[in-house]
Coordinates of C-alpha atoms in Angstrom, one line a residue:
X1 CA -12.1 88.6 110.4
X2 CA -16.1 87.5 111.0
X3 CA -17.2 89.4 114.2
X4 CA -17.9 86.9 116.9
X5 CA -22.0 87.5 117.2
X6 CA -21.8 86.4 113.8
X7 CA -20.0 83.5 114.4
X8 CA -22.4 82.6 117.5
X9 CA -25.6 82.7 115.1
X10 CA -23.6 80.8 112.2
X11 CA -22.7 78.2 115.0
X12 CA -26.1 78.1 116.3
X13 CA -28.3 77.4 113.0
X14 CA -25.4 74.7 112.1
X15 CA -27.2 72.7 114.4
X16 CA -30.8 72.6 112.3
X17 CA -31.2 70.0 110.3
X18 CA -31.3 70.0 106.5
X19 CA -34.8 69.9 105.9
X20 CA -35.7 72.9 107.9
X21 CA -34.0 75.0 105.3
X22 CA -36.3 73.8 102.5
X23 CA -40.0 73.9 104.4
X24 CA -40.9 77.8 103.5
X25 CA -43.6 77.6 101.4
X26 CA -43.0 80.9 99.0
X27 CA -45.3 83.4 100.9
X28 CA -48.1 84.6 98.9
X29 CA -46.0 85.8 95.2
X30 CA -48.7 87.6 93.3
X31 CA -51.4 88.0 96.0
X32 CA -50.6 91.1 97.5
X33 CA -54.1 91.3 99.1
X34 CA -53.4 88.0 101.1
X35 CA -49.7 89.0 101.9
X36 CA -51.0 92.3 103.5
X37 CA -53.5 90.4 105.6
X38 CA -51.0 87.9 106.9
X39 CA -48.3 91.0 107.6
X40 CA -50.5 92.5 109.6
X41 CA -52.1 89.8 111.4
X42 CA -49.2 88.0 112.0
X43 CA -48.3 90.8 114.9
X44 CA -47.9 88.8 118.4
X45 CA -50.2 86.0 117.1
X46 CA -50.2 82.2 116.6
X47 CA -49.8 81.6 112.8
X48 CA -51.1 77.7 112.8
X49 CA -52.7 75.8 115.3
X50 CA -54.3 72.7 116.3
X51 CA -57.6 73.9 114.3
X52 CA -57.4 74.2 110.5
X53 CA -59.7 77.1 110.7
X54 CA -58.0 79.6 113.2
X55 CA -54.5 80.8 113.7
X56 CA -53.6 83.5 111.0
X57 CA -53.3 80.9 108.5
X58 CA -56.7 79.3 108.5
X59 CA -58.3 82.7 108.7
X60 CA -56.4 83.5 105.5
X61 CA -57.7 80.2 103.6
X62 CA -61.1 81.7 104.6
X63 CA -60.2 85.3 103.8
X64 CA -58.8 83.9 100.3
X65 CA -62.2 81.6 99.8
X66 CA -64.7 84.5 100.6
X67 CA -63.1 87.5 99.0
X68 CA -60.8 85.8 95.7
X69 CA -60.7 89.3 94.2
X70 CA -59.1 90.9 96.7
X71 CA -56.3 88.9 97.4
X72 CA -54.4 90.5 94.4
X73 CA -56.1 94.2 94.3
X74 CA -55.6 96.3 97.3
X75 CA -58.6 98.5 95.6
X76 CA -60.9 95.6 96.3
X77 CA -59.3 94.8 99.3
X78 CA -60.3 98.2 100.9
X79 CA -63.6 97.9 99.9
X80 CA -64.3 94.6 101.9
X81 CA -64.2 97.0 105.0
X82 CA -62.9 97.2 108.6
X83 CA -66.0 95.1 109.9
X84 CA -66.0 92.4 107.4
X85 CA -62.5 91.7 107.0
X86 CA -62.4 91.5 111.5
X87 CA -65.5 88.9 111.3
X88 CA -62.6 86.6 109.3
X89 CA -59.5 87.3 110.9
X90 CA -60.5 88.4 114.4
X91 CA -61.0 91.4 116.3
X92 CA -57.1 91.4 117.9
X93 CA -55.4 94.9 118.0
X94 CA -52.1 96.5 117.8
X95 CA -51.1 99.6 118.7
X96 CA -54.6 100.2 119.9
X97 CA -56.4 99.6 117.1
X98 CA -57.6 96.7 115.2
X99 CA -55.4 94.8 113.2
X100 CA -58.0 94.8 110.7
X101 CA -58.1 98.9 110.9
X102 CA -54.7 98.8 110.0
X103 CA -54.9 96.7 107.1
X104 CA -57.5 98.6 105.3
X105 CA -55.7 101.6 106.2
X106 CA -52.6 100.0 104.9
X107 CA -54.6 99.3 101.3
X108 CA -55.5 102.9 100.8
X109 CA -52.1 104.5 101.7
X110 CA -50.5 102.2 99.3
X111 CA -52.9 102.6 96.4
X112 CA -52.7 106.6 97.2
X113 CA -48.8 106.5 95.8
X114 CA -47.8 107.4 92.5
X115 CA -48.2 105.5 90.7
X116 CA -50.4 103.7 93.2
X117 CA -49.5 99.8 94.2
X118 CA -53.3 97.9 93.6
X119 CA -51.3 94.0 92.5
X120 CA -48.2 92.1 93.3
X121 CA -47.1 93.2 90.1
X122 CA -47.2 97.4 91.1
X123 CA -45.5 96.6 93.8
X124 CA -42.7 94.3 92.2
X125 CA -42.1 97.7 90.1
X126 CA -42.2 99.9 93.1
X127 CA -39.2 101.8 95.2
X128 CA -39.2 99.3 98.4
X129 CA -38.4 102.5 100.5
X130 CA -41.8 104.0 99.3
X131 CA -43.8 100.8 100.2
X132 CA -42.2 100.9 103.7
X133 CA -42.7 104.8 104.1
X134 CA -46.5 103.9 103.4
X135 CA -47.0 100.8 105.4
X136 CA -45.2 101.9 108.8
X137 CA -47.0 105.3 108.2
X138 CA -50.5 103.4 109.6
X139 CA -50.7 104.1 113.1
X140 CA -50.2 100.6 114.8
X141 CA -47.4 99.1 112.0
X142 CA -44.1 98.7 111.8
X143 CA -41.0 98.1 110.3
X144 CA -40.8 94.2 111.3
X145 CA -43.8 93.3 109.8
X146 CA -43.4 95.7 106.8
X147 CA -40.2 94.2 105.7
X148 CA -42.5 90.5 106.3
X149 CA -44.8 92.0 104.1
X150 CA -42.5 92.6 101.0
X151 CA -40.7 88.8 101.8
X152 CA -44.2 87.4 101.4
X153 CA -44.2 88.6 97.6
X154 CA -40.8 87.4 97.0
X155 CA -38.5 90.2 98.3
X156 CA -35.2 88.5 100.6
X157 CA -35.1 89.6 104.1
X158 CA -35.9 88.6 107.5
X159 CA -38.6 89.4 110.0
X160 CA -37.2 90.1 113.4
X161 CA -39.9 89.4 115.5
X162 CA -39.6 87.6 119.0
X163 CA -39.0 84.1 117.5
X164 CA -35.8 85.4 115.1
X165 CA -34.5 87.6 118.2
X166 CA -35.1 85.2 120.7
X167 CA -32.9 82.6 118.8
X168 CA -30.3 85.3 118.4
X169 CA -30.3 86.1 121.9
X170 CA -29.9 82.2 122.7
X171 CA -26.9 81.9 120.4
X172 CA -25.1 85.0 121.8
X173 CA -25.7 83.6 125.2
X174 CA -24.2 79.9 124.4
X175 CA -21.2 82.0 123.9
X176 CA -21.0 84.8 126.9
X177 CA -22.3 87.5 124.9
X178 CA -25.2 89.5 126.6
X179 CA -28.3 90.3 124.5
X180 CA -29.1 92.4 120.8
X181 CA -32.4 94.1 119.9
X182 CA -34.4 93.6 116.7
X183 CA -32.6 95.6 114.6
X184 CA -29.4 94.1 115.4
X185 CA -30.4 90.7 115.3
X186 CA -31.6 91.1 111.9
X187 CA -28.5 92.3 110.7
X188 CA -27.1 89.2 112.7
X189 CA -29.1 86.8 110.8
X190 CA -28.0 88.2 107.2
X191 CA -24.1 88.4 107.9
X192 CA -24.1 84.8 109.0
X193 CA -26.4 83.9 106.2
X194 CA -23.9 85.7 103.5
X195 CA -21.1 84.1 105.9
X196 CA -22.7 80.2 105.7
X197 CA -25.8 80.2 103.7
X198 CA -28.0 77.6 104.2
X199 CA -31.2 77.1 101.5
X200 CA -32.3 78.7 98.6
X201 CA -32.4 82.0 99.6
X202 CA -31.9 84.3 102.7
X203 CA -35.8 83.9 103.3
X204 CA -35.1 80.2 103.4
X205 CA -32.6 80.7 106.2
X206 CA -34.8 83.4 108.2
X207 CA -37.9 80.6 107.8
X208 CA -35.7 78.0 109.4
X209 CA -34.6 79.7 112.2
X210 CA -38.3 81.1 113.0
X211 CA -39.1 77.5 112.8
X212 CA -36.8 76.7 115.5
X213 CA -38.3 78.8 118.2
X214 CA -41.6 79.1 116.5
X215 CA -43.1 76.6 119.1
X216 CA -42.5 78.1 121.8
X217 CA -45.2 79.9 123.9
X218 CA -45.4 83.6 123.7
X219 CA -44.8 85.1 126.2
X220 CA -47.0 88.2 127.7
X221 CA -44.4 90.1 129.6
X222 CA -41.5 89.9 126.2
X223 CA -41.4 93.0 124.5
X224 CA -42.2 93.0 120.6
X225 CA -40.1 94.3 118.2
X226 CA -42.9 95.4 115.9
X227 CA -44.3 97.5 118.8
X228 CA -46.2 97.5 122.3
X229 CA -49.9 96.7 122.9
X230 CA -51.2 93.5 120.1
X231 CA -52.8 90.9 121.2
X232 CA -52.5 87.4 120.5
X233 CA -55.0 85.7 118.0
X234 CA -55.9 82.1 118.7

């Protein structure tokens, strides 16, 4: 018998319509560079807005534009630099340190494996528990975003953040159930998925329920799941 949290989250994404479960885009497959920048930068921010040059996702356009090697080598990504890669994306933090920090620290821990990950294509080959180990290993980053990270190049999964948790916590609260934390609400999302799959794939499903909440203003005093103390980019 389904557990009944399952059965909440099923109930709740049957109300989303049809085409909200075919508007992901496909990440960034085969620009590992660019996927890295959006995990990171992604933490507690405002991924599109009114301006086509802010948010995460215009700074990426500009990040791509400026720097077209490095959005598919880590090697050249690393070089571009703490400084030069902030003056694109912005000077927001997490855990303390700048975003951008953590990205170029990011680079160099995952080309320092062995082998070492420098394109999509290393880390398509790679063991996913070593890419994780690497990335959450940079003080500032976590498991949320690390999982984002790999789903940007292709891998299935689903990024917990506040929008994903928030829409679990609604659904479990429609029925009398109390609240979950990130963890469980990711493990949530992927039983009803497997349960009543919606979409292409399970990224697909993820996408359109982070679409569903995704407007909503964020709020300073919710916790993150990623971790405490980012910043919101504008």
């Amino acid at each position: 018998m389904i557990e009944q949290h399952v059965l909440a989250v099923v109930a709740e994404t049957a109300k989303l319509d049809h085409d909200e479960f075919t508007a992901y885009s496909g990440g960034w497959k085969g620009y590992v560079g660019t996927a890295l920048v959006d995990a990171v930068f992604s933490i507690r921010a405002k991924y599109q807005v009114k301006d086509p040059t802010k948010g995460v996702i215009g700074r990426l356009k500009t990040f791509n534009a400026k720097y077209p090697e490095a959005t598919n080598d880590l090697a050249v990504l690393a070089a571009v630099g703490e400084q030069d890669l902030a003056e694109i994306m912005g000077r927001t933090k997490t855990g303390g340190r700048t975003k951008a920090a953590c990205v170029i620290d990011a680079a160099e821990a995952l080309l320092a494996l062995e082998p070492p990950i420098a394109t999509a294509e290393d880390l398509a080959a790679a063991d996913a528990t070593k890419v994780k180990a690497a990335y959450t290993g940079v003080h500032g980053l976590g498991w949320v975003t690390s999982e984002y990270f790999q789903m940007l190049l292709g891998a299935p999964g689903v990024k917990a953040d506040r929008m994903i948790v928030r829409f679990v916590n609604a659904a479990l609260a429609a029925e009398g159930m109390g609240p979950v934390d990130a963890r469980t609400a990711r493990n949530l999302v992927m039983q009803a998925y497997a349960f009543e799959p919606r979409g292409e794939t399970l990224t697909h499903y993820e996408h359109a329920i982070w679409r569903a909440k995704g407007e909503l203003a964020i709020n300073a005093e919710e916790p993150d799941p990623e971790q405490a103390g980012s910043e919101v980019i504008q």
